[in-house]
Amino acid sequence: MAYLSFTGLRAATGIAAAMAAMLAFSLPASAQEDPSAAKSAPAHTLKIGVIGPFTGASADFGIPMLNGIQQAVDEINAGGGYLGRKIEIVRKDDQANPDVGLKLSQELVAEKVAATIGFCNTGVAAKSLEVYQTHQLPLIIPCATGTPLTAKYPGPASYIFRTSPSDGIQAPFVVEDIVKRGWDKVAIFADTTGYGEAGLKDVEAALAARQLKPVHVARFELGVKDLGEPLKAARAAGANVVFSYTVGPENAVIARGRQALGWKVPQVGAWTLSFPFFIEGGKEATEGALMAQSFIAEPSNERRASFLTSYARKYKVRKIPVPMAAAQGYDAVYVLVHSLFGIRDGKLTGPAIKAALESKNRPYYGVIATYEQPFSKQDKEATTQNMLVMGMVKDGAVTFAYPEDAKRNLFVQRKQ
């Protein structure tokens, strides 16, 4: 049987039809040889847990993540689901609260989901990891980026996977860029959450690799409204760039504080500088800010144009608040379902799903990347540094910092 590329199928028939065709080509050999084998597949649903902050302060990226996941699930179900089984999302709102996230993770285990996709906040995820590991329930993290999340358990034993770019690759990527621009006196502003703590360590390690040390380090609690004094101290220390590591409005507090001081140094950071909390909260003070991105919401190729058009139509929006969260959630669903076709006996146990995720399957042509083997027994990170580009705030939106990246983005990257 001839094989059609997923990209070609999308162009010819649309996403839902493309997925249906792709799944048909992905059926186990027994089902391809005997159509009755597919028809006799269990009729009940395939339950997948989805957990994240869908209300509260972190909902600005929790909702896009959820929407991206739902978009993928709806496309797969429109194409017949997984071997005739509709995918059912079991949704849990962790409210960006570690204790709530722990309780809801235990509920997902009790509700016998086959796998879980979720978590946007590093600290929330960290408190729940043991639940997934102990119960051998695969967890794919499409949003939270804290480096320690996939390092807690030895690779061969770990049930914790991730499709979002870890801070372990974001921090050195941004450091390389600022050094290339000639900014070598770095002030780090990091919050005291698990995300800020891990990010600070990653930035310091990335600077040390370039024989640099931060000239000033400021720590602060979430909810701070004024960082004028730490900014004055950073200026006095001779900083020529501010590297911020926080997830909410505090990024905008830093931007407005620099503006109030008349201190015209650049602000750089990880992907959270692309969030509405920063861009809308800091307004003109955010112009020119630079950040690591795995996905910029521009139709640079057919896959991304299709995804963006479908998202806008489905959710009736002109733009996605946090495009990376949506795209990474979307790809996480397809990576998971795509891998399930490697389970030949149809028994979707935790160990079987883990092994399937770690195996090399037919490539999935995603929005963020082309996934040939996103995971292995040793490696639970689907994203590598070559997949990142530098984003820049321009006129209240995020675009490519370098024109050459826009051209390079015509071609979806593969894991290195």
Coordinates of N, CA, C and O in Angstrom, one line a residue, residues 40-139:
S40 N -13.6 -5.3 15.4 CA -13.8 -5.9 16.7 C -13.2 -5.3 17.8 O -13.2 -5.7 18.9
A41 N -12.5 -4.1 17.6 CA -11.8 -3.4 18.6 C -12.8 -2.9 19.7 O -14.0 -2.7 19.3
P42 N -12.4 -2.8 20.9 CA -13.4 -2.4 22.0 C -14.1 -1.1 21.6 O -13.5 -0.2 21.1
A43 N -15.3 -1.0 21.9 CA -16.1 0.2 21.5 C -16.1 1.3 22.6 O -16.5 2.4 22.4
H44 N -15.6 0.9 23.8 CA -15.6 1.9 24.9 C -14.5 3.0 24.6 O -13.7 2.9 23.7
T45 N -14.6 4.1 25.3 CA -13.7 5.2 25.1 C -12.3 5.0 25.6 O -12.1 4.1 26.5
L46 N -11.4 5.8 25.1 CA -10.0 5.8 25.6 C -9.9 7.1 26.4 O -10.0 8.2 25.9
K47 N -9.8 7.0 27.8 CA -9.7 8.1 28.6 C -8.3 8.6 28.8 O -7.4 7.9 29.2
I48 N -8.1 9.9 28.6 CA -6.9 10.6 28.8 C -7.1 11.7 29.8 O -7.9 12.6 29.6
G49 N -6.3 11.8 30.8 CA -6.3 12.9 31.8 C -5.7 14.1 31.2 O -4.7 14.1 30.5
V50 N -6.3 15.3 31.5 CA -5.7 16.6 31.2 C -5.8 17.4 32.4 O -6.8 17.7 33.0
I51 N -4.6 17.9 32.9 CA -4.6 18.7 34.1 C -3.8 20.0 33.9 O -2.7 20.0 33.2
G52 N -4.3 21.1 34.4 CA -3.6 22.4 34.2 C -4.4 23.5 34.9 O -5.5 23.2 35.4
P53 N -3.9 24.7 34.9 CA -4.6 25.8 35.5 C -5.6 26.5 34.5 O -5.2 27.3 33.7
F54 N -6.8 26.1 34.6 CA -7.8 26.6 33.7 C -8.7 27.7 34.3 O -9.5 28.3 33.7
T55 N -8.4 28.0 35.6 CA -8.9 29.2 36.2 C -7.7 29.8 37.0 O -6.7 29.1 37.3
G56 N -7.8 31.1 37.4 CA -6.8 31.7 38.2 C -5.7 32.4 37.4 O -5.8 32.6 36.2
A57 N -4.6 32.8 38.1 CA -3.6 33.6 37.5 C -2.9 33.0 36.3 O -2.4 33.7 35.5
S58 N -2.8 31.6 36.3 CA -2.0 31.0 35.2 C -2.9 30.5 34.1 O -2.5 29.8 33.2
A59 N -4.2 30.9 34.1 CA -5.1 30.4 33.1 C -4.8 31.0 31.7 O -5.2 30.4 30.7
D60 N -4.0 32.1 31.7 CA -3.7 32.7 30.4 C -2.9 31.7 29.5 O -2.9 31.8 28.3
F61 N -2.1 30.8 30.1 CA -1.5 29.8 29.3 C -2.1 28.4 29.5 O -1.9 27.5 28.7
G62 N -2.8 28.2 30.6 CA -3.5 26.9 30.8 C -4.6 26.7 29.8 O -4.8 25.6 29.3
I63 N -5.4 27.7 29.5 CA -6.5 27.6 28.6 C -6.0 27.3 27.2 O -6.5 26.4 26.5
P64 N -5.0 28.0 26.7 CA -4.5 27.7 25.3 C -4.0 26.2 25.3 O -4.1 25.5 24.3
M65 N -3.3 25.8 26.3 CA -2.8 24.4 26.4 C -4.0 23.4 26.2 O -4.0 22.5 25.4
L66 N -5.1 23.7 27.0 CA -6.3 22.9 27.0 C -6.9 22.9 25.6 O -7.3 21.9 25.1
N67 N -7.0 24.1 25.1 CA -7.6 24.2 23.7 C -6.9 23.5 22.7 O -7.4 22.8 21.8
G68 N -5.5 23.5 22.7 CA -4.7 22.8 21.8 C -4.9 21.3 21.9 O -5.0 20.6 20.9
I69 N -5.0 20.8 23.2 CA -5.3 19.4 23.4 C -6.6 19.0 22.9 O -6.8 18.0 22.2
Q70 N -7.7 19.8 23.2 CA -9.0 19.5 22.7 C -9.1 19.5 21.2 O -9.8 18.7 20.6
Q71 N -8.4 20.5 20.6 CA -8.4 20.5 19.1 C -7.9 19.2 18.5 O -8.5 18.7 17.6
A72 N -6.8 18.8 19.0 CA -6.2 17.5 18.5 C -7.1 16.3 18.8 O -7.4 15.5 17.9
V73 N -7.7 16.3 20.0 CA -8.6 15.2 20.3 C -9.8 15.2 19.4 O -10.3 14.1 18.9
D74 N -10.4 16.3 19.1 CA -11.6 16.4 18.3 C -11.2 16.0 16.8 O -12.0 15.3 16.2
E75 N -10.0 16.3 16.4 CA -9.6 15.9 15.0 C -9.5 14.4 14.9 O -9.9 13.8 14.0
I76 N -8.9 13.8 16.0 CA -8.7 12.4 16.0 C -10.0 11.7 16.0 O -10.3 10.7 15.3
N77 N -10.9 12.2 16.9 CA -12.2 11.5 17.0 C -13.0 11.7 15.7 O -13.8 10.7 15.3
A78 N -12.9 12.8 15.0 CA -13.5 13.0 13.7 C -13.0 12.0 12.7 O -13.8 11.6 11.8
G79 N -11.8 11.5 12.9 CA -11.2 10.5 12.0 C -11.4 9.1 12.4 O -10.8 8.2 11.9
G80 N -12.3 8.9 13.4 CA -12.6 7.5 13.9 C -12.0 7.2 15.2 O -12.2 6.1 15.7
G81 N -11.2 8.1 15.8 CA -10.6 7.8 17.1 C -9.5 6.9 17.1 O -8.8 6.7 16.0
Y82 N -9.2 6.2 18.2 CA -8.1 5.3 18.3 C -8.7 3.9 18.1 O -9.4 3.3 18.9
L83 N -8.5 3.3 16.9 CA -9.0 2.0 16.6 C -10.5 1.9 16.9 O -11.0 0.9 17.5
G84 N -11.2 2.9 16.5 CA -12.7 2.9 16.7 C -13.1 3.4 18.1 O -14.3 3.5 18.3
R85 N -12.2 3.7 18.9 CA -12.5 4.1 20.3 C -12.4 5.7 20.3 O -11.3 6.2 20.0
K86 N -13.4 6.3 20.7 CA -13.4 7.8 20.9 C -12.5 8.1 22.1 O -12.5 7.4 23.1
I87 N -11.7 9.2 21.9 CA -10.9 9.7 23.1 C -11.7 10.6 23.9 O -12.4 11.5 23.4
E88 N -11.7 10.3 25.2 CA -12.5 11.1 26.2 C -11.5 11.9 27.1 O -10.6 11.2 27.7
I89 N -11.6 13.2 27.2 CA -10.7 13.9 28.1 C -11.3 14.0 29.5 O -12.5 14.3 29.6
V90 N -10.5 13.6 30.4 CA -10.9 13.8 31.8 C -10.2 15.0 32.4 O -9.0 15.0 32.7
R91 N -10.9 16.1 32.4 CA -10.2 17.4 32.7 C -10.2 17.7 34.2 O -11.2 17.6 34.9
K92 N -9.0 18.2 34.6 CA -8.9 18.6 36.0 C -8.2 20.0 36.1 O -7.2 20.2 35.5
D93 N -8.8 20.9 36.8 CA -8.3 22.3 37.0 C -7.4 22.4 38.3 O -8.0 22.4 39.4
D94 N -6.1 22.5 38.1 CA -5.3 22.5 39.3 C -5.1 23.9 39.9 O -4.5 24.1 40.9
Q95 N -5.7 24.9 39.2 CA -5.7 26.3 39.7 C -4.3 26.8 40.0 O -4.1 27.8 40.8
A96 N -3.3 26.2 39.5 CA -1.9 26.6 39.7 C -1.5 26.4 41.2 O -0.6 27.1 41.7
N97 N -2.2 25.5 41.9 CA -2.0 25.2 43.3 C -1.4 23.8 43.5 O -2.0 22.9 43.1
P98 N -0.2 23.7 44.0 CA 0.4 22.4 44.1 C -0.4 21.4 44.9 O -0.4 20.2 44.5
D99 N -1.0 21.8 46.0 CA -1.9 20.9 46.8 C -3.1 20.4 46.0 O -3.5 19.2 46.0
V100 N -3.7 21.3 45.3 CA -4.8 21.0 44.4 C -4.4 20.0 43.3 O -5.0 19.0 43.0
G101 N -3.2 20.3 42.7 CA -2.7 19.5 41.7 C -2.5 18.1 42.1 O -2.7 17.1 41.4
L102 N -1.9 17.9 43.4 CA -1.7 16.6 43.9 C -3.0 15.8 44.1 O -3.1 14.6 43.7
K103 N -4.0 16.5 44.7 CA -5.3 15.8 44.9 C -5.9 15.4 43.6 O -6.4 14.3 43.5
L104 N -5.8 16.2 42.6 CA -6.5 15.9 41.3 C -5.7 14.8 40.5 O -6.3 14.0 39.8
S105 N -4.4 14.8 40.7 CA -3.6 13.7 40.1 C -4.0 12.4 40.7 O -4.1 11.4 40.0
Q106 N -4.2 12.3 42.0 CA -4.7 11.1 42.6 C -6.1 10.7 42.1 O -6.4 9.5 41.9
E107 N -6.9 11.7 41.8 CA -8.2 11.4 41.2 C -8.1 10.8 39.8 O -8.8 9.9 39.5
L108 N -7.2 11.3 39.1 CA -7.0 10.8 37.7 C -6.5 9.3 37.8 O -7.0 8.5 36.9
V109 N -5.7 9.0 38.7 CA -5.3 7.6 38.9 C -6.6 6.7 39.2 O -6.8 5.7 38.7
A110 N -7.4 7.2 40.2 CA -8.6 6.5 40.6 C -9.6 6.4 39.4 O -10.3 5.4 39.3
E111 N -9.6 7.3 38.5 CA -10.5 7.3 37.4 C -10.0 6.5 36.2 O -10.6 6.4 35.1
K112 N -8.8 5.9 36.4 CA -8.2 4.9 35.5 C -8.0 5.5 34.1 O -8.4 4.9 33.1
V113 N -7.4 6.7 34.0 CA -7.1 7.2 32.7 C -5.9 6.4 32.2 O -5.1 5.9 32.9
A114 N -5.7 6.3 30.8 CA -4.6 5.6 30.3 C -3.3 6.3 30.4 O -2.2 5.7 30.5
A115 N -3.4 7.6 30.3 CA -2.2 8.5 30.4 C -2.7 9.9 30.7 O -3.9 10.2 30.6
T116 N -1.8 10.8 31.1 CA -2.2 12.2 31.4 C -1.3 13.1 30.7 O -0.1 12.9 30.5
I117 N -1.9 14.2 30.2 CA -1.2 15.3 29.5 C -1.4 16.5 30.4 O -2.6 16.9 30.7
G118 N -0.4 17.2 30.8 CA -0.7 18.4 31.6 C 0.5 18.9 32.4 O 1.6 18.5 32.4
F119 N 0.1 20.0 33.1 CA 0.8 20.9 34.0 C 1.5 22.0 33.2 O 2.2 21.8 32.2
C120 N 1.2 23.2 33.8 CA 1.8 24.4 33.2 C 2.8 25.0 34.2 O 3.7 25.7 33.8
N121 N 2.6 24.8 35.5 CA 3.5 25.3 36.5 C 4.4 24.3 37.1 O 4.0 23.2 37.5
T122 N 5.7 24.6 37.1 CA 6.7 23.7 37.5 C 6.5 23.2 38.9 O 6.6 22.0 39.2
G123 N 6.2 24.2 39.8 CA 6.0 23.8 41.2 C 4.8 22.9 41.4 O 4.8 22.0 42.3
V124 N 3.8 23.1 40.7 CA 2.6 22.3 40.8 C 2.9 20.8 40.3 O 2.6 19.9 40.9
A125 N 3.6 20.8 39.1 CA 3.9 19.5 38.6 C 4.9 18.7 39.5 O 4.7 17.5 39.7
A126 N 5.8 19.4 40.1 CA 6.8 18.8 40.9 C 6.2 18.0 42.1 O 6.6 16.9 42.5
K127 N 5.1 18.6 42.7 CA 4.5 18.0 43.8 C 3.7 16.7 43.5 O 3.4 15.9 44.3
S128 N 3.4 16.6 42.2 CA 2.5 15.4 41.8 C 3.3 14.3 41.1 O 2.7 13.3 40.8
L129 N 4.6 14.5 40.8 CA 5.3 13.5 40.0 C 5.3 12.2 40.6 O 5.1 11.2 39.8
E130 N 5.4 12.1 41.9 CA 5.4 10.8 42.5 C 4.1 10.0 42.3 O 4.2 8.7 42.2
V131 N 3.0 10.7 42.2 CA 1.7 10.0 41.9 C 1.8 9.2 40.6 O 1.5 8.0 40.5
Y132 N 2.3 9.9 39.6 CA 2.4 9.2 38.3 C 3.4 8.1 38.2 O 3.2 7.0 37.7
Q133 N 4.6 8.4 38.9 CA 5.6 7.4 38.8 C 5.2 6.2 39.6 O 5.4 5.0 39.2
T134 N 4.7 6.4 40.8 CA 4.3 5.2 41.7 C 3.2 4.3 41.0 O 3.3 3.1 41.1
H135 N 2.3 5.0 40.4 CA 1.2 4.2 39.8 C 1.4 3.9 38.3 O 0.5 3.4 37.6
Q136 N 2.6 4.1 37.8 CA 3.0 3.7 36.5 C 2.0 4.3 35.4 O 1.6 3.6 34.5
L137 N 1.7 5.6 35.7 CA 0.8 6.3 34.8 C 1.6 7.3 34.0 O 2.1 8.3 34.5
P138 N 1.8 7.1 32.7 CA 2.6 8.0 31.9 C 2.0 9.4 31.9 O 0.8 9.7 31.8
L139 N 2.9 10.4 32.1 CA 2.6 11.8 32.1 C 3.4 12.5 31.0 O 4.6 12.4 31.0

